[in-house]
Tab-separated table of C-alpha atoms in Angstrom:
chain	number	residue	atom	x	y	z
A	900	ARG	CA	0.085	0.058	-0.297
A	901	LYS	CA	1.477	3.407	-1.040
A	902	GLU	CA	2.186	5.940	2.085
A	903	VAL	CA	-0.554	8.839	0.693
A	904	GLU	CA	-3.013	7.431	-1.915
A	905	GLN	CA	-4.978	10.386	-3.737
A	906	ASP	CA	-7.333	9.171	-7.020
A	907	PRO	CA	-4.844	11.000	-9.826
A	908	GLY	CA	-7.768	12.658	-11.667
A	909	PRO	CA	-8.319	14.689	-13.958
A	910	PHE	CA	-11.503	16.367	-12.334
A	911	ASN	CA	-12.698	18.669	-15.077
A	912	VAL	CA	-15.567	21.018	-13.317
A	913	PRO	CA	-17.702	23.907	-14.591
A	914	GLU	CA	-16.907	27.521	-12.717
A	915	GLY	CA	-19.383	27.522	-9.857
A	916	ALA	CA	-19.227	23.571	-9.211
A	917	THR	CA	-18.182	22.159	-5.627
A	918	VAL	CA	-15.920	19.271	-5.647
A	919	ALA	CA	-14.493	16.904	-3.191
A	920	PHE	CA	-11.013	15.314	-3.194
A	921	ASN	CA	-10.036	12.057	-0.965
A	922	CYS	CA	-6.787	10.705	0.224
A	923	THR	CA	-5.694	7.907	2.520
A	924	TYR	CA	-2.753	7.036	4.157
A	925	SER	CA	-0.737	4.251	5.879
A	926	ASN	CA	0.862	5.612	8.554
A	927	SER	CA	-1.300	5.142	11.756
A	928	ALA	CA	1.540	7.039	13.442
A	929	SER	CA	1.362	10.276	11.493
A	930	GLN	CA	0.091	13.432	13.410
A	931	SER	CA	0.530	15.976	10.942
A	932	PHE	CA	-2.046	16.674	7.864
A	933	PHE	CA	-2.070	19.270	4.957
A	934	TRP	CA	-3.364	19.920	1.806
A	935	TYR	CA	-0.783	21.470	-0.695
A	936	ARG	CA	-1.395	23.202	-4.047
A	937	GLN	CA	1.639	22.785	-7.054
A	938	ASP	CA	1.168	24.892	-10.042
A	939	CYS	CA	2.597	23.765	-13.407
A	940	ARG	CA	5.487	21.797	-11.539
A	941	LYS	CA	6.099	24.969	-9.679
A	942	GLU	CA	6.996	24.607	-5.573
A	943	PRO	CA	3.987	23.460	-3.898
A	944	LYS	CA	2.189	26.190	-1.316
A	945	LEU	CA	0.483	25.481	1.429
A	946	LEU	CA	-3.028	25.598	0.989
A	947	MET	CA	-4.371	24.281	4.869
A	948	SER	CA	-3.360	22.031	7.550
A	949	VAL	CA	-6.310	19.500	8.596
A	950	TYR	CA	-6.878	19.323	12.122
A	951	SER	CA	-9.550	16.134	13.752
A	952	SER	CA	-12.301	18.404	13.695
A	953	GLY	CA	-11.723	19.565	10.692
A	954	ASN	CA	-11.311	22.978	9.438
A	955	GLU	CA	-12.517	25.903	6.905
A	956	ASP	CA	-11.109	28.458	4.957
A	957	GLY	CA	-13.230	30.500	2.833
A	958	ARG	CA	-14.524	28.259	0.189
A	959	PHE	CA	-11.945	25.472	1.076
A	960	THR	CA	-13.077	22.801	3.916
A	961	ALA	CA	-10.665	19.662	5.143
A	962	GLN	CA	-11.707	16.923	7.036
A	963	LEU	CA	-9.485	14.246	8.759
A	964	ASN	CA	-10.938	10.655	9.729
A	965	ARG	CA	-8.376	9.220	12.131
A	966	ALA	CA	-9.643	5.601	12.394
A	967	SER	CA	-10.416	5.132	8.590
A	968	GLN	CA	-6.918	7.126	7.843
A	969	TYR	CA	-8.684	9.054	5.292
A	970	ILE	CA	-8.145	12.806	4.722
A	971	SER	CA	-10.620	14.806	2.215
A	972	LEU	CA	-11.033	18.479	0.734
A	973	LEU	CA	-14.041	19.994	-0.255
A	974	ILE	CA	-13.995	22.979	-2.812
A	975	ARG	CA	-17.302	25.173	-2.952
A	976	ASP	CA	-18.115	27.708	-5.700
A	977	SER	CA	-14.689	26.482	-8.020
A	978	LYS	CA	-12.761	29.695	-9.847
A	979	LEU	CA	-10.898	29.377	-12.904
A	980	SER	CA	-8.023	30.126	-10.490
A	981	ASP	CA	-8.503	26.786	-8.715
A	982	SER	CA	-7.378	24.881	-11.266
A	983	ALA	CA	-4.100	23.397	-10.089
A	984	THR	CA	-2.472	19.951	-8.382
A	985	TYR	CA	-3.910	19.248	-5.279
A	986	LEU	CA	-1.422	17.827	-3.197
A	987	CYS	CA	-2.555	15.840	-0.006
A	988	VAL	CA	0.351	15.148	2.540
A	989	VAL	CA	1.269	13.657	5.854
A	990	ASN	CA	4.560	13.669	7.960
A	991	GLY	CA	6.296	10.394	7.472
A	992	PRO	CA	7.500	7.697	9.459
A	993	THR	CA	10.997	9.329	9.282
A	994	GLN	CA	14.057	9.360	11.893
A	995	ALA	CA	12.425	12.876	13.155
A	996	GLY	CA	9.010	12.781	12.389
A	997	THR	CA	8.736	16.111	10.711
A	998	ALA	CA	9.391	15.191	6.701
A	999	LEU	CA	6.303	15.282	5.186
A	1000	ILE	CA	5.263	12.368	2.864
A	1001	PHE	CA	3.496	13.833	-0.595
A	1002	GLY	CA	0.778	11.937	-2.885
A	1003	LYS	CA	1.217	12.014	-6.297
A	1004	GLY	CA	-1.746	14.585	-6.302
A	1005	THR	CA	-5.133	15.019	-7.783
A	1006	THR	CA	-5.546	17.321	-10.882
A	1007	LEU	CA	-8.539	19.651	-11.194
A	1008	SER	CA	-9.112	21.599	-14.060
A	1009	VAL	CA	-12.230	24.453	-13.953
A	1010	SER	CA	-13.374	25.802	-16.947
A	1011	SER	CA	-16.035	28.753	-17.989
B	49	ASN	CA	9.556	38.878	4.468
B	50	ALA	CA	11.041	37.457	1.818
B	51	GLY	CA	10.105	33.715	0.956
B	52	VAL	CA	12.404	31.027	1.126
B	53	MET	CA	15.140	31.615	-1.920
B	54	GLN	CA	17.270	28.397	-3.992
B	55	ASN	CA	19.199	29.105	-6.451
B	56	PRO	CA	20.052	28.540	-9.046
B	57	ARG	CA	16.823	27.963	-10.760
B	58	HIS	CA	17.846	26.356	-13.293
B	59	LEU	CA	21.319	24.328	-13.621
B	60	VAL	CA	22.593	21.761	-16.541
B	61	ARG	CA	25.038	19.880	-15.989
B	62	ARG	CA	26.988	17.041	-18.069
B	63	ARG	CA	27.305	13.593	-16.669
B	64	GLY	CA	30.235	13.443	-14.428
B	65	GLN	CA	30.187	16.685	-13.196
B	66	GLU	CA	29.146	18.215	-9.495
B	67	ALA	CA	26.141	19.723	-8.988
B	68	ARG	CA	25.516	22.523	-6.079
B	69	LEU	CA	22.067	23.387	-5.151
B	70	ARG	CA	21.855	26.453	-2.510
B	71	CYS	CA	18.840	27.478	-0.323
B	72	SER	CA	18.441	29.967	2.074
B	73	PRO	CA	15.109	29.674	4.218
B	74	MET	CA	12.370	32.177	5.179
B	75	LYS	CA	14.093	34.798	7.959
B	76	GLY	CA	13.295	33.197	11.569
B	77	HIS	CA	13.376	29.822	9.952
B	78	SER	CA	16.018	27.271	11.445
B	79	HIS	CA	14.452	24.467	9.805
B	80	VAL	CA	15.548	23.188	6.529
B	81	TYR	CA	14.425	19.972	4.389
B	82	TRP	CA	15.270	18.970	0.744
B	83	TYR	CA	12.862	17.324	-1.301
B	84	ARG	CA	13.274	15.698	-5.455
B	85	GLN	CA	10.849	15.635	-8.014
B	86	LEU	CA	11.409	13.567	-10.544
B	87	PRO	CA	9.469	14.167	-13.861
B	88	GLU	CA	5.674	12.430	-13.594
B	89	GLU	CA	6.145	11.812	-9.943
B	90	GLY	CA	5.947	12.857	-6.118
B	91	LEU	CA	7.601	15.130	-4.199
B	92	LYS	CA	10.052	12.950	-1.964
B	93	PHE	CA	11.875	13.612	1.320
B	94	MET	CA	15.838	13.474	0.428
B	95	VAL	CA	16.944	15.555	4.028
B	96	TYR	CA	16.029	17.526	7.056
B	97	LEU	CA	18.470	19.679	8.417
B	98	GLN	CA	18.933	22.486	11.451
B	99	LYS	CA	22.108	24.537	11.662
B	100	GLU	CA	25.243	22.732	11.563
B	101	ASN	CA	23.246	19.782	12.172
B	102	ILE	CA	21.726	16.900	10.115
B	103	ILE	CA	18.792	15.430	11.606
B	104	ASP	CA	17.260	13.086	9.731
B	105	GLU	CA	18.794	11.735	5.964
B	106	SER	CA	16.766	8.592	5.720
B	107	GLY	CA	15.841	9.971	2.240
B	108	MET	CA	19.091	10.378	1.107
B	109	PRO	CA	20.197	8.170	-1.823
B	110	LYS	CA	23.589	6.203	-0.184
B	111	GLU	CA	26.245	7.568	-2.527
B	112	ARG	CA	26.974	11.139	-4.197
B	113	PHE	CA	24.552	13.388	-2.435
B	114	SER	CA	25.270	15.058	0.834
B	115	ALA	CA	23.752	17.995	2.485
B	116	GLU	CA	24.914	20.985	4.889
B	117	PHE	CA	23.118	23.590	6.622
B	118	PRO	CA	26.209	25.697	7.808
B	119	LYS	CA	26.053	28.581	10.788
B	120	GLU	CA	26.781	31.035	8.260
B	121	GLY	CA	24.960	30.574	4.530
B	122	PRO	CA	22.723	29.373	3.140
B	123	SER	CA	21.846	25.102	2.652
B	124	ILE	CA	23.736	23.223	0.160
B	125	LEU	CA	22.951	19.945	-1.758
B	126	ARG	CA	25.665	18.574	-3.298
B	127	ILE	CA	25.572	15.908	-5.840
B	128	GLN	CA	28.948	14.445	-7.340
B	129	GLN	CA	29.050	12.836	-10.723
B	130	VAL	CA	25.913	13.598	-11.882
B	131	VAL	CA	24.169	11.106	-13.955
B	132	ARG	CA	20.662	11.356	-15.922
B	133	GLY	CA	18.604	10.230	-13.654
B	134	ASP	CA	19.812	12.806	-11.274
B	135	SER	CA	17.606	14.797	-13.798
B	136	ALA	CA	14.815	16.442	-11.641
B	137	ALA	CA	13.389	19.576	-9.904
B	138	TYR	CA	14.544	20.016	-6.213
B	139	PHE	CA	12.989	21.533	-3.678
B	140	CYS	CA	13.813	22.812	-0.392
B	141	ALA	CA	11.372	24.167	2.209
B	142	SER	CA	12.103	25.699	5.526
B	143	SER	CA	9.826	25.783	8.816
B	144	PRO	CA	9.922	27.694	12.108
B	145	GLU	CA	9.444	24.857	14.448
B	146	GLY	CA	9.763	21.314	12.247
B	147	LYS	CA	5.853	21.634	11.399
B	148	GLU	CA	4.365	23.640	8.385
B	149	GLN	CA	6.544	24.124	5.466
B	150	TYR	CA	7.374	26.545	2.928
B	151	PHE	CA	8.620	25.776	-0.628
B	152	GLY	CA	11.178	27.651	-2.365
B	153	PRO	CA	10.733	28.018	-6.328
B	154	GLY	CA	12.633	24.987	-6.626
B	155	THR	CA	16.212	24.415	-8.645
B	156	ARG	CA	15.470	22.236	-12.153
B	157	LEU	CA	18.640	20.260	-12.681
B	158	THR	CA	18.552	18.920	-16.348
B	159	VAL	CA	21.453	16.094	-16.987
B	160	THR	CA	23.193	15.778	-20.303
């Protein structure tokens, strides 16, 4: 089983749509969870941290289910500028435990 | 507040040459991470450093790769005797306390 698995997509949606991405992780000891976005092979940019209680930032909502080792990201009212690759990220079982383990990403394309 | 800085942004080396990649963390950040992204792949952790110390190098190839973060100056990722398979984007990230990481623009290494 891969350490972090995501549906690669692509997800093609019209502007204004709601879209959800899912992710599973294999290391039950992971304590930190994030969503990053990456545009056209540029650097990953932190979108939001994910907490057990769930958290929301504007149009973006992230959920974490530790029992199922499952993370989700919901984007409401999609904008053209949301087109990017969304990376599910957890801290890894490395020596210091702070290195990040990245999924391969889910590609979103928002069209007008 | 300048972000994470990396240079050069693009580097071309012939097989057998050495590549030196530099990373200056964000002001106030003392934790530096290096990641590699191969074409069509996700980011992979390589090494985690704090000033003058390698904390976690579990992702580093055993040979030809080394990293340092001296007391003064940027962190350096050094690749000796480069091979075609080293062609990739190398991203540096910094963190204030080993949790949320902020990425630099990356160095794209091409080995000819």
